[in-house]
Amino acid sequence: MVIVMGPEATETDIASVVSLVETAGGEAFVSRGVARTIVGLVGDVQQFGSLNLRSLPGVRDVIRISVPYKLVSRENHPERSVVRVGGVPIGPGTMTLIAGPCAVETPEQTLQAAQMAKAAGATLLRGGAFKPRTSPYAFQGLGEKGLRILADVREETGLPIVTEVVDAHDVELVASYADMLQIGTRNAQNFALLQAAGDVGKPVMLKRGMSGTIEEWLMAAEYVAQRGNLDIVLCERGIRTFEKATRNTLDISAVPVAQRLSHLPVIVDPSHSGGRRDLVLPLTKAAIAIGADGVIIDVHPHPETALCDGPQALVDGDLRELARLVRDLPPIFDRALTEAP
Ligand code: E4P
Ligand code: PEP
């Protein structure tokens, strides 16, 4: 951490900063320039945070050098992590396809979507039983009944389940069915939910907030990690921009940026990014080419009757192309499609 003193700072101001830092167990190195004095701090940054240094007389700025997300950062964990979900690895060297219906609607629809997903090469099944909807009048999901359907479909297909939890009170319930908990864009900074998810010992897939910076996303992951759970997968799902031609703007550069800043796997959701069926395969190509550790894709046997997000769901006809992409592209980029364990 570096403290920049203002030109008006007196020797007494500088001495007060040094003494406060030393009292907190740190070391302070004063460097006097022609116009400015800066003080370099060495020691526990969290400790310095509580000193309220910015409010001291003569202090102009306090600059953090190290990142604030310690546990998920690559600074302290240079090797990229692999997260295992029901035995399926997500992480470096592989490309994992997660697919399934946006929402669980009926046992038949969920099973058909899961079979479509599996035929395309998916090793994990997605499907929402608790749906975060903009409108309170829109389909909110089947709740626990939906979780039971997912568990039956897992039994039938062998695909482990990724499903969303939207309320901290439901975390234990959802975790009792799920192989990986999903925290969606709307809850990306719901800190009580993040902490509760970190407590239950299941992997967590954390989507980026729709207007969230990469640092906010990693700080959200830090909430989960701080509870002792480092099995976190980050998911870039598009951000809100001025552009209206797509549902969201896929921030493709967030993938390598997050992978360089954090050791956690980073996947992409091309369905919620583009919001349109015709964009899902091009965005999937981009995700694989840039090095995403996986993609999560909506599929539906009859999107015209879907209760949520039908326009972005892949249908049977698209699956051959999806299967080809996930089989042929990853090896070109030194990765293999993740296979069932
Ligand atoms: C999807 O999975 C979400 O629940 C969905 O994108 C919500 O969006 P909407 O409620 O605005 O349709
Ligand atoms: C979802 O994947 O079901 C979902 C709700 O996505 P997001 O949180 O990215 O909108």
mmCIF file of C-alpha atoms and ligand atoms in Angstrom:
data_model
loop_
_atom_site.group_PDB
_atom_site.id
_atom_site.type_symbol
_atom_site.label_atom_id
_atom_site.label_comp_id
_atom_site.label_asym_id
_atom_site.label_seq_id
_atom_site.Cartn_x
_atom_site.Cartn_y
_atom_site.Cartn_z
ATOM 1 C CA MET A 1 0.000 0.000 0.000
ATOM 2 C CA VAL A 2 1.271 3.494 -0.796
ATOM 3 C CA ILE A 3 0.163 6.721 0.849
ATOM 4 C CA VAL A 4 0.497 9.874 -1.206
ATOM 5 C CA MET A 5 0.814 12.989 0.952
ATOM 6 C CA GLY A 6 -0.569 16.274 -0.375
ATOM 7 C CA PRO A 7 1.789 19.223 -1.085
ATOM 8 C CA GLU A 8 0.412 20.905 2.049
ATOM 9 C CA ALA A 9 1.407 17.983 4.320
ATOM 10 C CA THR A 10 3.629 18.997 7.227
ATOM 11 C CA GLU A 11 6.389 16.955 8.856
ATOM 12 C CA THR A 12 3.975 16.377 11.759
ATOM 13 C CA ASP A 13 1.379 14.927 9.347
ATOM 14 C CA ILE A 14 3.973 12.550 7.888
ATOM 15 C CA ALA A 15 5.179 11.525 11.337
ATOM 16 C CA SER A 16 1.572 10.794 12.424
ATOM 17 C CA VAL A 17 1.069 8.466 9.452
ATOM 18 C CA VAL A 18 4.330 6.635 10.212
ATOM 19 C CA SER A 19 3.515 6.289 13.883
ATOM 20 C CA LEU A 20 -0.016 5.000 13.247
ATOM 21 C CA VAL A 21 1.258 2.376 10.795
ATOM 22 C CA GLU A 22 3.975 1.248 13.205
ATOM 23 C CA THR A 23 1.491 1.019 16.079
ATOM 24 C CA ALA A 24 -0.559 -1.321 13.877
ATOM 25 C CA GLY A 25 2.491 -3.579 13.477
ATOM 26 C CA GLY A 26 3.508 -2.405 9.987
ATOM 27 C CA GLU A 27 6.551 -0.657 8.586
ATOM 28 C CA ALA A 28 6.479 2.727 6.854
ATOM 29 C CA PHE A 29 9.119 3.944 4.377
ATOM 30 C CA VAL A 30 9.085 7.658 3.654
ATOM 31 C CA SER A 31 10.238 8.876 0.250
ATOM 32 C CA ARG A 32 10.510 12.647 -0.229
ATOM 33 C CA GLY A 33 10.218 14.058 -3.756
ATOM 34 C CA VAL A 34 10.466 17.679 -4.874
ATOM 35 C CA ALA A 35 6.707 18.260 -4.812
ATOM 36 C CA ARG A 36 5.336 15.258 -2.949
ATOM 37 C CA THR A 37 6.126 12.786 -0.224
ATOM 38 C CA ILE A 38 4.974 9.220 -0.451
ATOM 39 C CA VAL A 39 4.930 6.617 2.310
ATOM 40 C CA GLY A 40 5.245 2.939 1.365
ATOM 41 C CA LEU A 41 3.618 0.510 3.805
ATOM 42 C CA VAL A 42 4.699 -3.063 4.403
ATOM 43 C CA GLY A 43 2.577 -5.389 6.518
ATOM 44 C CA ASP A 44 -0.990 -6.632 6.870
ATOM 45 C CA VAL A 45 -3.132 -4.695 4.382
ATOM 46 C CA GLN A 46 -6.390 -5.701 6.121
ATOM 47 C CA GLN A 47 -5.020 -4.186 9.336
ATOM 48 C CA PHE A 48 -4.119 -0.944 7.519
ATOM 49 C CA GLY A 49 -7.651 -0.829 6.098
ATOM 50 C CA SER A 50 -9.066 -0.265 9.580
ATOM 51 C CA LEU A 51 -6.731 2.688 10.276
ATOM 52 C CA ASN A 52 -8.803 5.110 8.208
ATOM 53 C CA LEU A 53 -5.590 6.504 6.725
ATOM 54 C CA ARG A 54 -7.424 8.452 4.031
ATOM 55 C CA SER A 55 -8.930 10.729 6.644
ATOM 56 C CA LEU A 56 -5.611 11.756 8.270
ATOM 57 C CA PRO A 57 -4.418 15.367 7.847
ATOM 58 C CA GLY A 58 -2.145 15.803 4.807
ATOM 59 C CA VAL A 59 -3.076 12.481 3.161
ATOM 60 C CA ARG A 60 -4.106 12.958 -0.474
ATOM 61 C CA ASP A 61 -4.517 9.353 -1.611
ATOM 62 C CA VAL A 62 -4.141 5.751 -0.474
ATOM 63 C CA ILE A 63 -3.226 3.306 -3.247
ATOM 64 C CA ARG A 64 -3.574 -0.424 -2.844
ATOM 65 C CA ILE A 65 -0.891 -2.411 -4.624
ATOM 66 C CA SER A 66 -1.998 -5.967 -3.858
ATOM 67 C CA VAL A 67 -5.444 -7.242 -4.836
ATOM 68 C CA PRO A 68 -8.220 -7.233 -2.213
ATOM 69 C CA TYR A 69 -9.433 -10.749 -3.050
ATOM 70 C CA LYS A 70 -6.760 -12.866 -1.366
ATOM 71 C CA LEU A 71 -8.227 -16.368 -1.472
ATOM 72 C CA VAL A 72 -9.353 -16.450 -5.091
ATOM 73 C CA SER A 73 -6.383 -14.493 -6.407
ATOM 74 C CA ARG A 74 -3.528 -15.998 -8.396
ATOM 75 C CA GLU A 75 -1.062 -13.911 -6.378
ATOM 76 C CA ASN A 76 -1.168 -16.456 -3.582
ATOM 77 C CA HIS A 77 -2.190 -19.464 -5.693
ATOM 78 C CA PRO A 78 -0.367 -19.308 -9.051
ATOM 79 C CA GLU A 79 -1.638 -22.693 -10.324
ATOM 80 C CA ARG A 80 -5.092 -22.578 -11.931
ATOM 81 C CA SER A 81 -7.614 -24.713 -10.028
ATOM 82 C CA VAL A 82 -9.758 -27.597 -11.168
ATOM 83 C CA VAL A 83 -13.237 -27.816 -9.608
ATOM 84 C CA ARG A 84 -14.877 -31.251 -9.612
ATOM 85 C CA VAL A 85 -18.646 -31.417 -9.877
ATOM 86 C CA GLY A 86 -19.968 -34.901 -9.220
ATOM 87 C CA GLY A 87 -16.621 -36.194 -10.505
ATOM 88 C CA VAL A 88 -16.647 -33.978 -13.644
ATOM 89 C CA PRO A 89 -13.607 -31.671 -13.811
ATOM 90 C CA ILE A 90 -13.890 -28.007 -14.768
ATOM 91 C CA GLY A 91 -10.578 -26.244 -15.221
ATOM 92 C CA PRO A 92 -7.381 -25.984 -17.250
ATOM 93 C CA GLY A 93 -6.748 -28.533 -19.992
ATOM 94 C CA THR A 94 -10.418 -29.314 -20.493
ATOM 95 C CA MET A 95 -13.576 -27.735 -21.888
ATOM 96 C CA THR A 96 -16.727 -28.756 -20.065
ATOM 97 C CA LEU A 97 -20.148 -28.548 -21.679
ATOM 98 C CA ILE A 98 -23.006 -27.874 -19.271
ATOM 99 C CA ALA A 99 -26.416 -27.876 -20.946
ATOM 100 C CA GLY A 100 -30.081 -28.305 -20.184
ATOM 101 C CA PRO A 101 -33.318 -26.393 -19.946
ATOM 102 C CA CYS A 102 -33.396 -22.872 -18.623
ATOM 103 C CA ALA A 103 -36.249 -23.911 -16.325
ATOM 104 C CA VAL A 104 -37.479 -27.292 -15.174
ATOM 105 C CA GLU A 105 -41.092 -27.438 -16.374
ATOM 106 C CA THR A 106 -42.141 -31.099 -16.477
ATOM 107 C CA PRO A 107 -40.388 -34.453 -15.983
ATOM 108 C CA GLU A 108 -40.708 -35.208 -19.722
ATOM 109 C CA GLN A 109 -39.356 -31.822 -20.871
ATOM 110 C CA THR A 110 -36.423 -32.037 -18.436
ATOM 111 C CA LEU A 111 -35.543 -35.602 -19.441
ATOM 112 C CA GLN A 112 -35.734 -34.783 -23.147
ATOM 113 C CA ALA A 113 -33.576 -31.681 -22.697
ATOM 114 C CA ALA A 114 -31.063 -33.708 -20.671
ATOM 115 C CA GLN A 115 -30.893 -36.376 -23.372
ATOM 116 C CA MET A 116 -30.353 -33.672 -25.998
ATOM 117 C CA ALA A 117 -27.609 -32.186 -23.835
ATOM 118 C CA LYS A 118 -25.907 -35.524 -23.292
ATOM 119 C CA ALA A 119 -26.044 -36.390 -27.006
ATOM 120 C CA ALA A 120 -24.273 -33.097 -27.751
ATOM 121 C CA GLY A 121 -21.433 -33.977 -25.345
ATOM 122 C CA ALA A 122 -22.617 -32.397 -22.100
ATOM 123 C CA THR A 123 -21.310 -33.938 -18.895
ATOM 124 C CA LEU A 124 -23.317 -31.703 -16.555
ATOM 125 C CA LEU A 125 -27.022 -30.861 -16.631
ATOM 126 C CA ARG A 126 -28.277 -27.327 -16.000
ATOM 127 C CA GLY A 127 -31.883 -26.524 -15.061
ATOM 128 C CA GLY A 128 -33.578 -23.991 -12.826
ATOM 129 C CA ALA A 129 -36.129 -24.971 -10.202
ATOM 130 C CA PHE A 130 -36.022 -21.526 -8.577
ATOM 131 C CA LYS A 131 -36.145 -18.882 -11.304
ATOM 132 C CA PRO A 132 -35.150 -15.257 -10.699
ATOM 133 C CA ARG A 133 -37.665 -13.377 -12.891
ATOM 134 C CA THR A 134 -37.954 -9.703 -13.674
ATOM 135 C CA SER A 135 -41.725 -9.909 -13.330
ATOM 136 C CA PRO A 136 -43.454 -11.357 -10.282
ATOM 137 C CA TYR A 137 -46.133 -12.627 -12.703
ATOM 138 C CA ALA A 138 -43.638 -14.688 -14.747
ATOM 139 C CA PHE A 139 -43.034 -18.408 -14.096
ATOM 140 C CA GLN A 140 -40.986 -18.598 -10.907
ATOM 141 C CA GLY A 141 -39.978 -22.250 -11.173
ATOM 142 C CA LEU A 142 -41.336 -25.428 -9.609
ATOM 143 C CA GLY A 143 -39.293 -25.110 -6.410
ATOM 144 C CA GLU A 144 -38.610 -28.389 -4.598
ATOM 145 C CA LYS A 145 -40.779 -30.317 -7.074
ATOM 146 C CA GLY A 146 -38.357 -29.125 -9.778
ATOM 147 C CA LEU A 147 -35.387 -30.274 -7.710
ATOM 148 C CA ARG A 148 -36.946 -33.742 -7.413
ATOM 149 C CA ILE A 149 -37.403 -33.861 -11.193
ATOM 150 C CA LEU A 150 -33.750 -32.936 -11.654
ATOM 151 C CA ALA A 151 -32.688 -35.668 -9.227
ATOM 152 C CA ASP A 152 -34.751 -38.239 -11.171
ATOM 153 C CA VAL A 153 -33.231 -37.099 -14.447
ATOM 154 C CA ARG A 154 -29.746 -37.347 -12.937
ATOM 155 C CA GLU A 155 -30.590 -40.908 -11.953
ATOM 156 C CA GLU A 156 -31.784 -41.679 -15.473
ATOM 157 C CA THR A 157 -28.979 -39.978 -17.446
ATOM 158 C CA GLY A 158 -26.045 -40.008 -15.019
ATOM 159 C CA LEU A 159 -25.579 -36.249 -15.502
ATOM 160 C CA PRO A 160 -24.735 -34.318 -12.299
ATOM 161 C CA ILE A 161 -26.941 -31.257 -11.713
ATOM 162 C CA VAL A 162 -26.198 -27.525 -11.706
ATOM 163 C CA THR A 163 -29.148 -25.532 -10.382
ATOM 164 C CA GLU A 164 -29.761 -22.032 -9.096
ATOM 165 C CA VAL A 165 -30.483 -20.939 -5.551
ATOM 166 C CA VAL A 166 -31.999 -17.481 -5.168
ATOM 167 C CA ASP A 167 -32.573 -17.242 -1.417
ATOM 168 C CA ALA A 168 -30.176 -17.850 1.467
ATOM 169 C CA HIS A 169 -32.934 -19.737 3.311
ATOM 170 C CA ASP A 170 -33.119 -22.320 0.500
ATOM 171 C CA VAL A 171 -29.405 -23.058 0.278
ATOM 172 C CA GLU A 172 -29.496 -26.267 2.344
ATOM 173 C CA LEU A 173 -32.546 -27.538 0.468
ATOM 174 C CA VAL A 174 -31.057 -26.850 -2.983
ATOM 175 C CA ALA A 175 -27.679 -28.228 -1.900
ATOM 176 C CA SER A 176 -29.338 -31.466 -0.795
ATOM 177 C CA TYR A 177 -30.236 -32.109 -4.482
ATOM 178 C CA ALA A 178 -27.606 -30.169 -6.456
ATOM 179 C CA ASP A 179 -24.094 -31.198 -7.435
ATOM 180 C CA MET A 180 -23.234 -27.531 -7.996
ATOM 181 C CA LEU A 181 -25.128 -24.482 -6.756
ATOM 182 C CA GLN A 182 -25.637 -21.652 -9.217
ATOM 183 C CA ILE A 183 -25.751 -18.061 -8.047
ATOM 184 C CA GLY A 184 -27.162 -15.910 -10.811
ATOM 185 C CA THR A 185 -26.421 -12.469 -12.103
ATOM 186 C CA ARG A 186 -29.216 -10.891 -10.079
ATOM 187 C CA ASN A 187 -27.761 -12.238 -6.842
ATOM 188 C CA ALA A 188 -24.116 -11.692 -7.703
ATOM 189 C CA GLN A 189 -23.744 -9.322 -4.760
ATOM 190 C CA ASN A 190 -26.230 -10.914 -2.376
ATOM 191 C CA PHE A 191 -23.623 -11.346 0.322
ATOM 192 C CA ALA A 192 -25.795 -13.348 2.735
ATOM 193 C CA LEU A 193 -26.568 -15.809 -0.080
ATOM 194 C CA LEU A 194 -22.900 -16.025 -1.079
ATOM 195 C CA GLN A 195 -21.907 -16.784 2.507
ATOM 196 C CA ALA A 196 -24.669 -19.359 2.943
ATOM 197 C CA ALA A 197 -23.592 -21.037 -0.310
ATOM 198 C CA GLY A 198 -20.011 -21.068 0.947
ATOM 199 C CA ASP A 199 -21.128 -22.910 4.076
ATOM 200 C CA VAL A 200 -22.741 -26.004 2.557
ATOM 201 C CA GLY A 201 -19.713 -27.702 1.017
ATOM 202 C CA LYS A 202 -20.985 -27.970 -2.578
ATOM 203 C CA PRO A 203 -19.235 -26.365 -5.570
ATOM 204 C CA VAL A 204 -20.646 -22.948 -6.469
ATOM 205 C CA MET A 205 -21.014 -21.481 -9.963
ATOM 206 C CA LEU A 206 -20.993 -17.727 -9.625
ATOM 207 C CA LYS A 207 -22.289 -15.640 -12.482
ATOM 208 C CA ARG A 208 -20.998 -12.136 -13.046
ATOM 209 C CA GLY A 209 -23.408 -9.372 -12.064
ATOM 210 C CA MET A 210 -24.987 -7.844 -15.153
ATOM 211 C CA SER A 211 -23.425 -4.492 -14.287
ATOM 212 C CA GLY A 212 -20.609 -5.883 -12.201
ATOM 213 C CA THR A 213 -16.936 -5.155 -12.689
ATOM 214 C CA ILE A 214 -14.468 -8.035 -12.737
ATOM 215 C CA GLU A 215 -13.190 -6.905 -9.345
ATOM 216 C CA GLU A 216 -16.726 -6.971 -7.883
ATOM 217 C CA TRP A 217 -17.195 -10.463 -9.327
ATOM 218 C CA LEU A 218 -13.967 -11.686 -7.710
ATOM 219 C CA MET A 219 -14.869 -10.030 -4.407
ATOM 220 C CA ALA A 220 -18.200 -11.894 -4.541
ATOM 221 C CA ALA A 221 -16.254 -15.134 -5.057
ATOM 222 C CA GLU A 222 -14.117 -14.143 -2.079
ATOM 223 C CA TYR A 223 -17.287 -14.167 0.088
ATOM 224 C CA VAL A 224 -17.789 -17.848 -0.795
ATOM 225 C CA ALA A 225 -14.093 -18.665 -0.400
ATOM 226 C CA GLN A 226 -13.900 -16.921 2.952
ATOM 227 C CA ARG A 227 -16.357 -19.515 4.328
ATOM 228 C CA GLY A 228 -13.825 -22.231 3.491
ATOM 229 C CA ASN A 229 -15.184 -23.242 0.077
ATOM 230 C CA LEU A 230 -12.755 -22.788 -2.800
ATOM 231 C CA ASP A 231 -14.754 -24.930 -5.230
ATOM 232 C CA ILE A 232 -15.992 -21.944 -7.201
ATOM 233 C CA VAL A 233 -16.512 -21.647 -10.954
ATOM 234 C CA LEU A 234 -16.845 -18.143 -12.403
ATOM 235 C CA CYS A 235 -19.328 -17.625 -15.235
ATOM 236 C CA GLU A 236 -19.253 -14.694 -17.664
ATOM 237 C CA ARG A 237 -22.845 -14.273 -18.898
ATOM 238 C CA GLY A 238 -22.764 -10.929 -20.623
ATOM 239 C CA ILE A 239 -23.006 -7.466 -19.177
ATOM 240 C CA ARG A 240 -25.454 -4.651 -19.684
ATOM 241 C CA THR A 241 -24.241 -2.035 -22.142
ATOM 242 C CA PHE A 242 -25.800 0.565 -24.435
ATOM 243 C CA GLU A 243 -26.204 -2.122 -27.130
ATOM 244 C CA LYS A 244 -29.779 -3.283 -27.665
ATOM 245 C CA ALA A 245 -29.212 -5.741 -30.543
ATOM 246 C CA THR A 246 -28.288 -8.467 -28.070
ATOM 247 C CA ARG A 247 -29.802 -9.279 -24.687
ATOM 248 C CA ASN A 248 -26.455 -8.647 -23.012
ATOM 249 C CA THR A 249 -22.963 -7.931 -24.331
ATOM 250 C CA LEU A 250 -20.683 -10.931 -23.947
ATOM 251 C CA ASP A 251 -17.522 -9.511 -22.404
ATOM 252 C CA ILE A 252 -15.264 -12.085 -23.990
ATOM 253 C CA SER A 253 -12.122 -10.369 -22.705
ATOM 254 C CA ALA A 254 -13.329 -11.008 -19.156
ATOM 255 C CA VAL A 255 -12.370 -14.668 -19.620
ATOM 256 C CA PRO A 256 -8.575 -14.263 -19.914
ATOM 257 C CA VAL A 257 -8.627 -11.295 -17.548
ATOM 258 C CA ALA A 258 -10.392 -13.278 -14.811
ATOM 259 C CA GLN A 259 -8.186 -16.306 -15.492
ATOM 260 C CA ARG A 260 -5.083 -14.174 -15.017
ATOM 261 C CA LEU A 261 -6.343 -12.532 -11.843
ATOM 262 C CA SER A 262 -7.882 -15.621 -10.272
ATOM 263 C CA HIS A 263 -6.991 -19.300 -10.094
ATOM 264 C CA LEU A 264 -10.688 -20.257 -10.389
ATOM 265 C CA PRO A 265 -12.071 -21.827 -13.595
ATOM 266 C CA VAL A 266 -13.971 -19.423 -15.854
ATOM 267 C CA ILE A 267 -16.844 -20.538 -18.077
ATOM 268 C CA VAL A 268 -19.132 -18.649 -20.477
ATOM 269 C CA ASP A 269 -22.917 -18.603 -20.867
ATOM 270 C CA PRO A 270 -23.539 -17.852 -24.565
ATOM 271 C CA SER A 271 -27.317 -18.297 -24.134
ATOM 272 C CA HIS A 272 -27.914 -15.521 -21.612
ATOM 273 C CA SER A 273 -25.250 -13.342 -23.273
ATOM 274 C CA GLY A 274 -26.759 -13.120 -26.741
ATOM 275 C CA GLY A 275 -30.294 -14.035 -25.739
ATOM 276 C CA ARG A 276 -30.895 -15.372 -29.266
ATOM 277 C CA ARG A 277 -30.632 -18.919 -30.609
ATOM 278 C CA ASP A 278 -28.705 -17.812 -33.730
ATOM 279 C CA LEU A 279 -25.952 -16.274 -31.574
ATOM 280 C CA VAL A 280 -25.376 -19.219 -29.253
ATOM 281 C CA LEU A 281 -23.069 -21.207 -31.555
ATOM 282 C CA PRO A 282 -20.941 -18.222 -32.703
ATOM 283 C CA LEU A 283 -20.509 -17.116 -29.078
ATOM 284 C CA THR A 284 -19.656 -20.694 -28.092
ATOM 285 C CA LYS A 285 -16.898 -20.709 -30.726
ATOM 286 C CA ALA A 286 -15.543 -17.454 -29.312
ATOM 287 C CA ALA A 287 -15.655 -18.828 -25.770
ATOM 288 C CA ILE A 288 -13.758 -21.991 -26.698
ATOM 289 C CA ALA A 289 -11.206 -20.063 -28.773
ATOM 290 C CA ILE A 290 -10.461 -17.575 -25.988
ATOM 291 C CA GLY A 291 -9.813 -20.363 -23.499
ATOM 292 C CA ALA A 292 -12.994 -20.620 -21.443
ATOM 293 C CA ASP A 293 -12.952 -23.695 -19.213
ATOM 294 C CA GLY A 294 -16.509 -24.519 -20.218
ATOM 295 C CA VAL A 295 -19.784 -23.259 -21.595
ATOM 296 C CA ILE A 296 -23.287 -23.453 -20.152
ATOM 297 C CA ILE A 297 -26.039 -23.616 -22.751
ATOM 298 C CA ASP A 298 -29.850 -23.641 -22.713
ATOM 299 C CA VAL A 299 -31.531 -26.421 -24.704
ATOM 300 C CA HIS A 300 -35.251 -27.165 -24.930
ATOM 301 C CA PRO A 301 -37.226 -29.813 -26.825
ATOM 302 C CA HIS A 302 -40.002 -27.304 -27.652
ATOM 303 C CA PRO A 303 -38.757 -23.734 -27.118
ATOM 304 C CA GLU A 304 -41.956 -22.287 -28.580
ATOM 305 C CA THR A 305 -43.764 -23.449 -25.420
ATOM 306 C CA ALA A 306 -40.900 -22.752 -22.973
ATOM 307 C CA LEU A 307 -41.902 -21.001 -19.743
ATOM 308 C CA CYS A 308 -38.611 -19.109 -19.625
ATOM 309 C CA ASP A 309 -36.098 -17.893 -22.214
ATOM 310 C CA GLY A 310 -37.383 -19.942 -25.206
ATOM 311 C CA PRO A 311 -35.803 -17.602 -27.820
ATOM 312 C CA GLN A 312 -32.277 -18.476 -26.675
ATOM 313 C CA ALA A 313 -32.722 -22.253 -26.312
ATOM 314 C CA LEU A 314 -30.994 -24.545 -28.788
ATOM 315 C CA VAL A 315 -33.259 -27.112 -30.425
ATOM 316 C CA ASP A 316 -32.565 -30.590 -31.773
ATOM 317 C CA GLY A 317 -31.427 -29.277 -35.176
ATOM 318 C CA ASP A 318 -28.665 -27.150 -33.572
ATOM 319 C CA LEU A 319 -27.236 -29.953 -31.506
ATOM 320 C CA ARG A 320 -25.255 -31.653 -34.236
ATOM 321 C CA GLU A 321 -23.357 -28.389 -34.780
ATOM 322 C CA LEU A 322 -22.905 -27.922 -31.011
ATOM 323 C CA ALA A 323 -21.565 -31.473 -30.723
ATOM 324 C CA ARG A 324 -19.140 -30.817 -33.586
ATOM 325 C CA LEU A 325 -17.911 -27.578 -32.035
ATOM 326 C CA VAL A 326 -17.250 -29.006 -28.600
ATOM 327 C CA ARG A 327 -15.549 -32.077 -30.084
ATOM 328 C CA ASP A 328 -13.377 -30.425 -32.760
ATOM 329 C CA LEU A 329 -12.516 -26.975 -31.410
ATOM 330 C CA PRO A 330 -10.976 -27.569 -27.963
ATOM 331 C CA PRO A 331 -8.078 -29.750 -29.288
ATOM 332 C CA ILE A 332 -7.067 -26.912 -31.635
ATOM 333 C CA PHE A 333 -6.639 -24.817 -28.497
ATOM 334 C CA ASP A 334 -4.775 -27.514 -26.525
ATOM 335 C CA ARG A 335 -7.745 -28.732 -24.561
ATOM 336 C CA ALA A 336 -9.984 -31.771 -24.617
ATOM 337 C CA LEU A 337 -13.722 -31.969 -24.198
ATOM 338 C CA THR A 338 -14.406 -33.148 -20.637
ATOM 339 C CA GLU A 339 -15.710 -36.676 -20.675
ATOM 340 C CA ALA A 340 -18.047 -38.337 -18.219
ATOM 341 C CA PRO A 341 -16.088 -39.793 -15.264
HETATM 342 C C1 E4P B 1 -33.185 -17.136 -16.751
HETATM 343 O O1 E4P B 1 -32.718 -18.090 -16.622
HETATM 344 C C2 E4P B 1 -33.700 -16.053 -15.990
HETATM 345 O O2 E4P B 1 -34.588 -16.441 -15.034
HETATM 346 C C3 E4P B 1 -34.249 -15.158 -17.002
HETATM 347 O O3 E4P B 1 -33.212 -14.800 -17.855
HETATM 348 C C4 E4P B 1 -35.004 -14.066 -16.376
HETATM 349 O O4 E4P B 1 -35.277 -13.047 -17.246
HETATM 350 P P1 E4P B 1 -36.705 -12.401 -17.320
HETATM 351 O O5 E4P B 1 -37.456 -12.717 -16.075
HETATM 352 O O6 E4P B 1 -36.426 -10.962 -17.507
HETATM 353 O O7 E4P B 1 -37.398 -13.036 -18.482
HETATM 354 C C1 PEP B 2 -29.816 -18.933 -15.595
HETATM 355 O O1 PEP B 2 -28.754 -19.353 -16.060
HETATM 356 O O2 PEP B 2 -30.808 -19.647 -15.414
HETATM 357 C C2 PEP B 2 -29.930 -17.505 -15.246
HETATM 358 C C3 PEP B 2 -30.927 -17.040 -14.534
HETATM 359 O O3 PEP B 2 -28.920 -16.778 -15.724
HETATM 360 P P1 PEP B 2 -28.439 -15.301 -15.322
HETATM 361 O O4 PEP B 2 -28.350 -15.263 -13.847
HETATM 362 O O5 PEP B 2 -27.123 -15.207 -16.012
HETATM 363 O O6 PEP B 2 -29.449 -14.376 -15.896
#
